[in-house]
Coordinates of C-alpha atoms and ligand atoms in Angstrom, one line a residue:
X297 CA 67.0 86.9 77.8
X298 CA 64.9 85.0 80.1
X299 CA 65.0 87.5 83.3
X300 CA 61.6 89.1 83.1
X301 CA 63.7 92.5 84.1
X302 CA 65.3 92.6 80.7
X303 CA 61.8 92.1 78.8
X304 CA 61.1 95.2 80.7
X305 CA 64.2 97.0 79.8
X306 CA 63.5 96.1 75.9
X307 CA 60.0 97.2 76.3
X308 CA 60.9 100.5 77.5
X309 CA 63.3 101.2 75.3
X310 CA 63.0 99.8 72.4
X311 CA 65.5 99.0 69.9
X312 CA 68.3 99.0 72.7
X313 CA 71.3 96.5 71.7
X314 CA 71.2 94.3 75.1
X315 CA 73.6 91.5 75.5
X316 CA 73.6 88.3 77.8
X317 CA 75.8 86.3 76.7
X318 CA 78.1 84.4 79.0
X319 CA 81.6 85.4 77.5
X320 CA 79.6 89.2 77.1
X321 CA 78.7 89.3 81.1
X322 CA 82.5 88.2 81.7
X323 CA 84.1 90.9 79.2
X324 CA 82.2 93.6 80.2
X325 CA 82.4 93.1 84.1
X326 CA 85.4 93.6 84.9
X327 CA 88.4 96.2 83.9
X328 CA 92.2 95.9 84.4
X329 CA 92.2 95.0 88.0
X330 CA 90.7 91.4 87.3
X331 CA 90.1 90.6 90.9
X332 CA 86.9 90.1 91.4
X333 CA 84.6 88.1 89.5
X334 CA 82.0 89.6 86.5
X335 CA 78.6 89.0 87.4
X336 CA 76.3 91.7 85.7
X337 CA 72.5 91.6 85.0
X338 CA 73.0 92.3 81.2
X339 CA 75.0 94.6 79.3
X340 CA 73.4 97.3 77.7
X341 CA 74.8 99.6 74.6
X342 CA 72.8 102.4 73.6
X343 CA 73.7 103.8 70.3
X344 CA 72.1 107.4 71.1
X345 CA 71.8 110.5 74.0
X346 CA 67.6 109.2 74.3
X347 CA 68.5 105.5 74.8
X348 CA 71.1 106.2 77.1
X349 CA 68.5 108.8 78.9
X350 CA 65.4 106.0 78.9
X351 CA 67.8 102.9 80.5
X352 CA 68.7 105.6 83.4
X353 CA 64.8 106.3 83.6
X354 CA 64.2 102.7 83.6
X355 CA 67.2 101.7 85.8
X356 CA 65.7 104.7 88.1
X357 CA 61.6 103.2 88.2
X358 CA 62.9 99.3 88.5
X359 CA 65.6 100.1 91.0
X360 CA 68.0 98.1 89.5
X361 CA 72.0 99.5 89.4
X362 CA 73.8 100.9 86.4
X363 CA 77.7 100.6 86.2
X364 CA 78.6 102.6 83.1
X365 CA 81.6 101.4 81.2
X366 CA 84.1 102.9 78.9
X367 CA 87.0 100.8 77.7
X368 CA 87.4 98.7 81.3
X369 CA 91.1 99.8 81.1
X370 CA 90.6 101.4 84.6
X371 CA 92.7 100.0 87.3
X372 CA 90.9 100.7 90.4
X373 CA 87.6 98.3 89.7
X374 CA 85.3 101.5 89.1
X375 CA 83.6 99.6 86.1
X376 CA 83.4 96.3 88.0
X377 CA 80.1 94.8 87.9
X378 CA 80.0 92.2 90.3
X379 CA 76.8 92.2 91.9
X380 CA 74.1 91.6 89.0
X381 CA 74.0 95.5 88.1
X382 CA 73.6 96.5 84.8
X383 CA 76.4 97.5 82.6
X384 CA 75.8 100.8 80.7
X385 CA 78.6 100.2 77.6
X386 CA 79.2 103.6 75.7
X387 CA 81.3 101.7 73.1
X388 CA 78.7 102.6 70.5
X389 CA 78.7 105.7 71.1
X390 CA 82.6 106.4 69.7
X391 CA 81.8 109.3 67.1
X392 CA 83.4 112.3 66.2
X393 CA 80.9 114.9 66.4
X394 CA 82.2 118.1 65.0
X395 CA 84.9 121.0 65.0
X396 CA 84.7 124.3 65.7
X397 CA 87.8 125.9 64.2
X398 CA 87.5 129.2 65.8
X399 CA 86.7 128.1 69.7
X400 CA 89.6 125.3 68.7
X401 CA 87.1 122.7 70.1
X402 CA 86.4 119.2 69.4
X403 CA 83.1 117.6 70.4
X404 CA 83.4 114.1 70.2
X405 CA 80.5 111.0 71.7
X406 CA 81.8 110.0 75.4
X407 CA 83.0 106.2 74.1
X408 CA 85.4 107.7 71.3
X409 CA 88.6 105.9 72.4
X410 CA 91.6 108.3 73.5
X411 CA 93.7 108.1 70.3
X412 CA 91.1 108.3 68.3
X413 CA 90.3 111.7 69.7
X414 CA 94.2 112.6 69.3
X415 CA 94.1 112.0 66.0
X416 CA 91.2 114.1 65.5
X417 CA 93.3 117.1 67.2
X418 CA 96.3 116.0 64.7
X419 CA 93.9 116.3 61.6
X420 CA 93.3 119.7 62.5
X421 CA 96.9 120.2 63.0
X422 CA 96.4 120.8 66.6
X423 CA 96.4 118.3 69.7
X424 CA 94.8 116.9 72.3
X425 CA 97.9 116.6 74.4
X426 CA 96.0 114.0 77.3
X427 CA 98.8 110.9 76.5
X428 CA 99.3 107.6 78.0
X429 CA 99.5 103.7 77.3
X430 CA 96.2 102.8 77.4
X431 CA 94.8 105.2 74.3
X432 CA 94.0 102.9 72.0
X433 CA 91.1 101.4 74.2
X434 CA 90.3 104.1 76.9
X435 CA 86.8 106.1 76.2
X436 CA 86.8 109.9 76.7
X437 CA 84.0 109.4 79.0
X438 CA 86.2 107.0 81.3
X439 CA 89.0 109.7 81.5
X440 CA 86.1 112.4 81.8
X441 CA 85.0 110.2 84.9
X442 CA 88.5 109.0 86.2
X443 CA 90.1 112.4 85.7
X444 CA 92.7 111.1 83.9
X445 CA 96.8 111.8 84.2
X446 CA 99.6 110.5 82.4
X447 CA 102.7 111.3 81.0
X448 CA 102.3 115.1 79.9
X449 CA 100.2 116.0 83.1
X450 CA 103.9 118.0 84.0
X451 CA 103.0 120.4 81.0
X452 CA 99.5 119.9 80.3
X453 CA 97.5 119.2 83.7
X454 CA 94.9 116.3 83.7
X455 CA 92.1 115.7 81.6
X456 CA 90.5 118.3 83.9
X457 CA 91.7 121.0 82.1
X458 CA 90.7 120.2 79.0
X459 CA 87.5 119.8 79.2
X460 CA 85.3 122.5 77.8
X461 CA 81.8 121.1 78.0
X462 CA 80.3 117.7 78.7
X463 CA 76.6 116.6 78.8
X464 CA 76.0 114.5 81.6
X465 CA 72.7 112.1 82.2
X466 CA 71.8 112.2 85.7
X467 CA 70.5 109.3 88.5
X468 CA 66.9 110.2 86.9
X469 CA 68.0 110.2 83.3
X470 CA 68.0 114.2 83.1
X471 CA 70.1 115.5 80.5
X472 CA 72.8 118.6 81.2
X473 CA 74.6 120.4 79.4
X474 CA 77.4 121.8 81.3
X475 CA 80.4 124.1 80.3
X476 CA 79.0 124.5 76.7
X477 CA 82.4 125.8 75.5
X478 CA 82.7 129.2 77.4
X479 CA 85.7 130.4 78.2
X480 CA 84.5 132.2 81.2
X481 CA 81.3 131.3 82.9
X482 CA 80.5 133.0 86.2
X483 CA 77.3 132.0 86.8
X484 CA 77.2 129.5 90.1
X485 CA 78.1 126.0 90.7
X486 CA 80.9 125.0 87.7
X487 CA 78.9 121.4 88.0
X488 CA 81.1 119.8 84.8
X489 CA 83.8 120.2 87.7
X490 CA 81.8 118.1 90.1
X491 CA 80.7 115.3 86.7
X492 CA 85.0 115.2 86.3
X493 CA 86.4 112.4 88.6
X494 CA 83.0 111.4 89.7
X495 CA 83.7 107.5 88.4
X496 CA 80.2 107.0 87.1
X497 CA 78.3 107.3 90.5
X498 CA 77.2 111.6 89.6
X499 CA 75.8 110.7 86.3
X500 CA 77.2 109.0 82.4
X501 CA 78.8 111.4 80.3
X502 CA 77.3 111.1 76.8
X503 CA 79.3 113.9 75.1
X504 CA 82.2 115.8 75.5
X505 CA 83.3 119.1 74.1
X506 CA 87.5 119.2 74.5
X507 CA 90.2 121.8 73.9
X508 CA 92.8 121.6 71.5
X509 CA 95.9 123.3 72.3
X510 CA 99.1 124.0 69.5
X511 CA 101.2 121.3 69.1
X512 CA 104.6 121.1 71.4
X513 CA 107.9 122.2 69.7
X514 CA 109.8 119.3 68.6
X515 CA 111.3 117.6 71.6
X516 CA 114.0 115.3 72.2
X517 CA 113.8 111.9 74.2
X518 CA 116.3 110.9 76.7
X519 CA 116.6 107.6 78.4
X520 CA 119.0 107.6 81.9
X521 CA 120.4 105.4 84.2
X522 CA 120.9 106.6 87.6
X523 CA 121.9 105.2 90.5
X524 CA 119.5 106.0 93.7
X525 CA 116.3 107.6 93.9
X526 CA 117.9 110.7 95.6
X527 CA 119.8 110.9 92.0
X528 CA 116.2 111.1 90.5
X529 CA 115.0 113.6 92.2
X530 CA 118.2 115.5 92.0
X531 CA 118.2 115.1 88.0
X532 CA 114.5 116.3 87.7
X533 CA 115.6 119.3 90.2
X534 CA 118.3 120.0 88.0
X535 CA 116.1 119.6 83.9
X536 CA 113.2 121.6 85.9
X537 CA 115.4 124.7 86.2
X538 CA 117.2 124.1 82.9
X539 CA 114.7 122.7 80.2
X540 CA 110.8 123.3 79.3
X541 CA 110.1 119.6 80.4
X542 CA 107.2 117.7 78.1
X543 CA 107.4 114.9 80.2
X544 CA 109.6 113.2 83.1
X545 CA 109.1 109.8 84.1
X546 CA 110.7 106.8 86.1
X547 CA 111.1 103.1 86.4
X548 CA 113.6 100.6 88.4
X549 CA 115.4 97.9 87.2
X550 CA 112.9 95.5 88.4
X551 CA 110.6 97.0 85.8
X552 CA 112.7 97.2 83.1
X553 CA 113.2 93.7 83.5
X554 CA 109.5 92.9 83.5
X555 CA 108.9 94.8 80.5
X556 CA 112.0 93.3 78.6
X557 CA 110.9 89.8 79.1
X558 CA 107.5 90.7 77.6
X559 CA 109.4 92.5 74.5
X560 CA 111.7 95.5 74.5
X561 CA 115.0 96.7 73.5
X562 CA 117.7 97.8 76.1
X563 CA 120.0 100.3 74.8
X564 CA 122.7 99.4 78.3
X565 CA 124.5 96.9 78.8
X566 CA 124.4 97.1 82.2
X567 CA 122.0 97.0 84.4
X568 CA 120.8 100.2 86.3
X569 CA 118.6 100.5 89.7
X570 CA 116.5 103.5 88.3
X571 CA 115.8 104.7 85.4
X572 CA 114.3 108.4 84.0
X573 CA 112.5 108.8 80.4
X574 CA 112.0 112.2 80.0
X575 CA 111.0 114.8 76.9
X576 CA 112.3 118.7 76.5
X577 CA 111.9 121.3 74.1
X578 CA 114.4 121.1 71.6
X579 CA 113.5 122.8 68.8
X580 CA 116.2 125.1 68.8
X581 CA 120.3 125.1 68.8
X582 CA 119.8 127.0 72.3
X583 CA 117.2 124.5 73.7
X584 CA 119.4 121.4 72.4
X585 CA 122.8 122.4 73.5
X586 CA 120.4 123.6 77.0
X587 CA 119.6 119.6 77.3
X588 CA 123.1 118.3 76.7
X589 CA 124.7 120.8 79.4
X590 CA 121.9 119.7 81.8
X591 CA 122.5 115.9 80.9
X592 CA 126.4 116.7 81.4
X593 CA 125.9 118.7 84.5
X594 CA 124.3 115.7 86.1
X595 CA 127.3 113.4 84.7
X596 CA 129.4 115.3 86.4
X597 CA 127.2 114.9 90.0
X598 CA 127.3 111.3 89.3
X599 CA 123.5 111.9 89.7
X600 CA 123.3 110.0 85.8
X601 CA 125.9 107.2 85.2
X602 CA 124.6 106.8 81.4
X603 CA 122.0 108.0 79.2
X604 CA 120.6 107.3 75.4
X605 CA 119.2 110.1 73.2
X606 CA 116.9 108.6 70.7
X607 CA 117.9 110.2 67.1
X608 CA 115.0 109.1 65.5
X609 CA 111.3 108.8 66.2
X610 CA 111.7 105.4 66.0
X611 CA 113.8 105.4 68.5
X612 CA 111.9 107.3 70.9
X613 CA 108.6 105.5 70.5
X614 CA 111.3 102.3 71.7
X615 CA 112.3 104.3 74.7
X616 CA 109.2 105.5 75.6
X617 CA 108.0 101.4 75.5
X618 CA 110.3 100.8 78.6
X619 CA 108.0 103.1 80.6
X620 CA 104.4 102.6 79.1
X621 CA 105.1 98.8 78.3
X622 CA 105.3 98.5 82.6
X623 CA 101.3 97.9 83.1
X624 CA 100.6 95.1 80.3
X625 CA 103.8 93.4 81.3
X626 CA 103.0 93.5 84.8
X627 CA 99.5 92.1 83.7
X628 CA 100.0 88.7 84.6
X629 CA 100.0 89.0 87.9
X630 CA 97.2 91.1 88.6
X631 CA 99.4 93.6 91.0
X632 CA 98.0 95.3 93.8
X633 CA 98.4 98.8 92.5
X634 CA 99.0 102.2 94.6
X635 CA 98.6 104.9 92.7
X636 CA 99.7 107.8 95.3
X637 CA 100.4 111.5 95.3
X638 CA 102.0 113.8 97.3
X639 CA 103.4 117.6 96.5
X640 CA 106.8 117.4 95.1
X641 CA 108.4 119.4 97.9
X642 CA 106.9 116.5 100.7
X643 CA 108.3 113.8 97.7
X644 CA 111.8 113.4 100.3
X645 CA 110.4 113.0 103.1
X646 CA 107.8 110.9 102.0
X647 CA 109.7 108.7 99.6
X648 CA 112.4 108.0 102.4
X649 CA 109.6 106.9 105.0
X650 CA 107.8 104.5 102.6
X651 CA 110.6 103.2 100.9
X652 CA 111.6 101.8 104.5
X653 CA 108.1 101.0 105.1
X654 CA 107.3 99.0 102.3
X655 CA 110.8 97.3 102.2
X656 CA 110.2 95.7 105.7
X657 CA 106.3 95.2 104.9
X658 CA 107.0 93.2 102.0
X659 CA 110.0 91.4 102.2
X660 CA 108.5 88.1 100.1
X661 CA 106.7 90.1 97.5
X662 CA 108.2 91.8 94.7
X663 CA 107.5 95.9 94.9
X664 CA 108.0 97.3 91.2
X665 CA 108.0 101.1 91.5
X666 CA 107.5 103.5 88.3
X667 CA 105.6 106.4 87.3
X668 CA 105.0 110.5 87.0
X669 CA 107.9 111.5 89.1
X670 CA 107.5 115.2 88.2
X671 CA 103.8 115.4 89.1
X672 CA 104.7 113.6 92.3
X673 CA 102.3 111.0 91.5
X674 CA 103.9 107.0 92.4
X675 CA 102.9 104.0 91.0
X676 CA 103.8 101.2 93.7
X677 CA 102.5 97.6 92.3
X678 CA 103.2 94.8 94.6
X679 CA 103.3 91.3 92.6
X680 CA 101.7 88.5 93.9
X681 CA 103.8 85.2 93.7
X682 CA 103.1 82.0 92.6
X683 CA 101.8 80.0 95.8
X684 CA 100.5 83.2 97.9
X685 CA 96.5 83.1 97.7
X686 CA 94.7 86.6 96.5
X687 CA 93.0 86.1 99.9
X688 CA 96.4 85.7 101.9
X689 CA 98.2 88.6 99.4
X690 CA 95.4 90.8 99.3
X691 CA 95.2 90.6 103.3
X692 CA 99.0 91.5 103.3
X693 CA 98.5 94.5 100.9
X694 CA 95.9 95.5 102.6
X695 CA 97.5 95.9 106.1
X696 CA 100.6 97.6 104.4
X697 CA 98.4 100.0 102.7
X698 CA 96.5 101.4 105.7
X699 CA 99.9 102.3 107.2
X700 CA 100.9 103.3 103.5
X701 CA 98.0 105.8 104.1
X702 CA 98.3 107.0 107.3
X703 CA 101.6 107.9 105.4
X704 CA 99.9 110.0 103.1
X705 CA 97.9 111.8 105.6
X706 CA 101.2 112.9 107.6
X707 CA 102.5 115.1 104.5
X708 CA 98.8 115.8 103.1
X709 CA 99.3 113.5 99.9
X710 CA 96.5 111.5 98.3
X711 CA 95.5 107.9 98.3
X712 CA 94.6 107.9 94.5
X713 CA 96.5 110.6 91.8
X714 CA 94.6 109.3 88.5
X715 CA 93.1 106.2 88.7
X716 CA 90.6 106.9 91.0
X717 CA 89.0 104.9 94.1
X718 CA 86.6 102.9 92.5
X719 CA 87.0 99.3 95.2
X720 CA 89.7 99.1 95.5
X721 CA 91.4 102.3 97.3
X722 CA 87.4 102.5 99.2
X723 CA 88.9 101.4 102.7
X724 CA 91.3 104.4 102.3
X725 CA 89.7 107.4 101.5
X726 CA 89.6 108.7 104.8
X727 CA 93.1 109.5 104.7
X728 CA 92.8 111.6 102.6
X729 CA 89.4 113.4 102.7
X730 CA 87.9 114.5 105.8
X731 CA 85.2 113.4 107.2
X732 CA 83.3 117.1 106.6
X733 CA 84.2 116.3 102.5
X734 CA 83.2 113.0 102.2
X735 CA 79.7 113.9 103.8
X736 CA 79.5 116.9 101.2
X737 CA 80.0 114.4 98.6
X738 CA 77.2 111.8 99.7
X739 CA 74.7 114.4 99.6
X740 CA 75.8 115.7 96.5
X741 CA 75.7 111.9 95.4
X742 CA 71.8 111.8 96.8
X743 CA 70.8 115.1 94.8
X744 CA 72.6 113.6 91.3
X745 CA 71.9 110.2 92.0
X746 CA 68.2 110.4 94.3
X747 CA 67.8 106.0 94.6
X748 CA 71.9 105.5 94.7
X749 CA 71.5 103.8 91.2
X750 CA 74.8 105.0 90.1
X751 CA 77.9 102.5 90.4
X752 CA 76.9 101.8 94.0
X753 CA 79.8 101.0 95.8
X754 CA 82.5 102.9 94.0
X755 CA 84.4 104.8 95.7
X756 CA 81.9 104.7 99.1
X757 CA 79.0 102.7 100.3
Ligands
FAD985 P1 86.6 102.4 82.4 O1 87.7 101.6 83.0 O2 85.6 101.8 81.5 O3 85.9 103.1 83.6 C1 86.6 103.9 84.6 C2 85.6 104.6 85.5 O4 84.8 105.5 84.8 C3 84.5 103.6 86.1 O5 84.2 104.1 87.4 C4 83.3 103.8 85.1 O6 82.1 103.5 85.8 C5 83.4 105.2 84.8 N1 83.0 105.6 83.4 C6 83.4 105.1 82.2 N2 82.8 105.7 81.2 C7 81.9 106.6 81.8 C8 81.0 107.5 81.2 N3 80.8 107.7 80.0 N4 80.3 108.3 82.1 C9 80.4 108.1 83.5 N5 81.3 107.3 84.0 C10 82.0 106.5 83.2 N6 95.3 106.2 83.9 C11 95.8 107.4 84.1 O7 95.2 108.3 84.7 N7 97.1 107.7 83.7 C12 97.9 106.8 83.0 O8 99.0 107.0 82.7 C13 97.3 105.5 82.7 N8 98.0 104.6 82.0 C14 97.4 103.4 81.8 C15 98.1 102.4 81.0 C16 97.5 101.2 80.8 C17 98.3 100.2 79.9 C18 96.2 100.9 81.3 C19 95.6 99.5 81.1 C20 95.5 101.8 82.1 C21 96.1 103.1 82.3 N9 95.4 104.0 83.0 C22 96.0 105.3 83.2 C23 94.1 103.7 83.6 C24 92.9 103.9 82.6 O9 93.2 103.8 81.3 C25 92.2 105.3 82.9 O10 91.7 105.3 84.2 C26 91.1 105.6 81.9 O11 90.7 106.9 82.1 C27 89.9 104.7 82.0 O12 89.1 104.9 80.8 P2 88.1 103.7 80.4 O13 87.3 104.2 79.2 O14 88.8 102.5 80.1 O15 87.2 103.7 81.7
MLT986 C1 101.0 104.4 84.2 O1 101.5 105.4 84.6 O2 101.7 103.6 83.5 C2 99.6 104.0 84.4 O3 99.0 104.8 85.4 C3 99.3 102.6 84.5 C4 99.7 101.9 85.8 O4 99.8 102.5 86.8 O5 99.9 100.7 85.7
ZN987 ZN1 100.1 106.6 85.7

């Protein structure tokens, strides 16, 4: 620890777990997107609320740049720490705190990993019903500041909504408790709403208070093949209206395939352009023989040309692998990932405009689309092939996605749905926040964050 700035750090707080390690500096610089290159002061991983509070204060007095870290599973480079910043880590900070069993909330420390906080819910026989594939290593506190989706957002919203209280250490290490649990609150500024989505440049969350919810009736699991994407919209037009819908969700072929060569079963034979995973109610006769005559009305339509029902819950955690196994098997070559949203009602028009456009845009490269149909939230990765440079691919994606934007603009959708802007969706947040917001959010920024110590860089210079 030889850079006098880290004898400082030490000094001033004392007993603070600092690492400096090369394979540290590496592991904790970078998340998911694994584009650009680690290159952190130091990491830092404060074990308590005051430690986390006296690194900000020291961070704030030395000038020096904080990126605080969850679980690096992000996928939009909001934990990157590339330029010699400081890495706040919460990982030591992964406690349970407490339930209250009458306000049906769970307090938890802001690195507690997602599924550890859903089993928490499930001890209490209640749930936490935030859900997707990366739950084993995500932090609270990184879905806190990404505003997390996934696969029950159609039923349950995004982490948003379920966040009762948080306590939030600001740009000059001051500590706030915000929410603190009440149901109704009309007292000014709701500023947990500002701290939610804020990818580390407002302030760290340190603690969260969540809601638990009942759990969902039992559900059944359906996998389907279908043959266009007008069929998928057609089949989600047609469950919507029939069945309480848990979750509805899509893949192509071309992702299937990936995630079959990294490990998974395929119940067809045959091979299918698109692909639906969805979850009903079906706890009931009424609400299982409602799911079978909305699976054979859209047999009939030739909107589904097969379709699997897992019996077991075996079976349905294999289903359900075809769709969340996508992003680790797509790993390998680091995709360039859209993550866009647009209202369902503008998902035709806009789906039939960018489908073209990104056919003729990237005619060399393989496009893998997937994601939450039903919240109208795409996930368009574009693979880069062997041979193709990042600088000569990125370039390429690049281009594509300014026109992908101006896109988004047209029918009012959004540049990022849950993964946030972090680097890399920066160039494009003008399409979809005006110029009026995004100078509303600097200052805001300056008040929270007064010396821009805060993940400089995310989401806007
Ligand atoms: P990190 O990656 O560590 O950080 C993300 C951002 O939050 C950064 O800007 C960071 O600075 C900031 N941050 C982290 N902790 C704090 C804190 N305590 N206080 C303030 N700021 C903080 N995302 C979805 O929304 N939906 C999905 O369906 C989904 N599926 C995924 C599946 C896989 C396999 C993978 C790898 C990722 C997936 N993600 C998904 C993306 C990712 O898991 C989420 O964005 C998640 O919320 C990030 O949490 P994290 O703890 O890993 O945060
Ligand atoms: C998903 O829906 O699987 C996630 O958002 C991860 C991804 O986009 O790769
Ligand atoms: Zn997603």
């Amino acid at each position: 620890m030889t850079d006098p700035r880290l004898t400082s750090l030490q000094t001033a707080v004392p007993g603070l777990l600092i690492k400096t390690d090369p394979a540290d500096l590496e592991h904790y610089g970078r998340d998911w997107t694994r584009r650009w290159t680690p290159a952190p002061l130091a990491i830092a991983l404060p074990g308590t609320v005051d430690q986390v509070q006296a690194v900000v204060r020291w961070a704030f007095e030395h000038g020096v740049a904080i990126v605080p870290s969850g679980g690096r599973t992000g996928l939009s480079g909001g934990a990157v720490a590339a330029k010699g910043e400081l890495v706040l880590s919460l990982e030591r900070m992964n406690r349970v705190l407490g339930y209250d069993p009458v306000d049906n909330h769970l307090t938890v420390q802001a690195g507690t990993p997602l599924q550890v906080v859903q089993e928490a819910a499930q001890a209490q026989g209640l749930v936490y019903p935030v859900d997707f594939g990366s739950r084993g290593s995500c932090s609270i506190g990184g879905n806190i500041a990404t505003n997390a989706g996934g696969i029950r957002v159609i039923r349950h919203g995004n982490t948003r909504e379920w966040i009762a209280g948080l306590k939030l250490v600001t740009g000059t290490g001051e500590l706030l408790d915000l929410g603190r649990g009440l149901v109704k609150n009309s007292s000014g500024y709701d500023l947990r709403h500002l701290a939610i989505g804020s990818e580390g440049t407002l302030g760290i969350v340190v603690e969260a208070t969540l809601r638990l919810t009942q759990p969902l009736p039992a559900a059944q699991t359906l996998l389907l093949a279908l043959p266009s994407f007008e069929a998928v919209m057609q089949v989600f037009a047609a469950f919507r209206a029939r069945l309480d819908l848990q979750a509805f969700e899509f893949l192509t072929d071309i992702g299937l395939r990936h995630v079959l060569a990294h490990g998974g079963i395929n119940p067809f034979e045959t091979v299918y352009p698109y692909y639906v995973v969805t979850e009903y109610d079906a706890a009931d006769e009424a609400q299982q023989a409602a799911g079978l005559a909305a699976f054979e009305h859209c047999l009939e339509q030739g909107w589904v040309l097969d379709g699997v029902q897992a019996a077991s819950e075996a079976q349905a955690a294999q289903l359900w692998r075809l769709r969340e196994g996508i992003t680790e098997a797509l790993a390998r070559y680091r995709p360039y990932k859209n993550d866009i949203s647009v209202r369902i009602s503008a998902l035709p028009v806009f789906l039939a405009k960018a489908r073209t456009l990104l056919d003729e845009a990237y005619p060399q490269f393989e496009v893998v689309w997937f994601g939450h149909i039903g919240d109208g939230n795409l996930h368009i990765n574009v693979l880069q092939p062997d041979g193709v440079s990042d600088g000569e691919f990125m370039a390429q994606c690049a281009k594509v996605t300014a026109v992908l934007a101006d896109l988004l603009q047209q029918v009012g959708g959004s540049i990022s749905a849950e993964h946030g802007i972090g680097l890399v969706k920066k160039d494009y947040l003008e399409s979809t926040r005006t110029a009026a917001e995004i100078t509303l959010m600097r200052g805001i920024r300056a008040v929270m964050d007064p010396k821009g110590i805060l993940n400089p860089g995310k989401i806007f210079d």
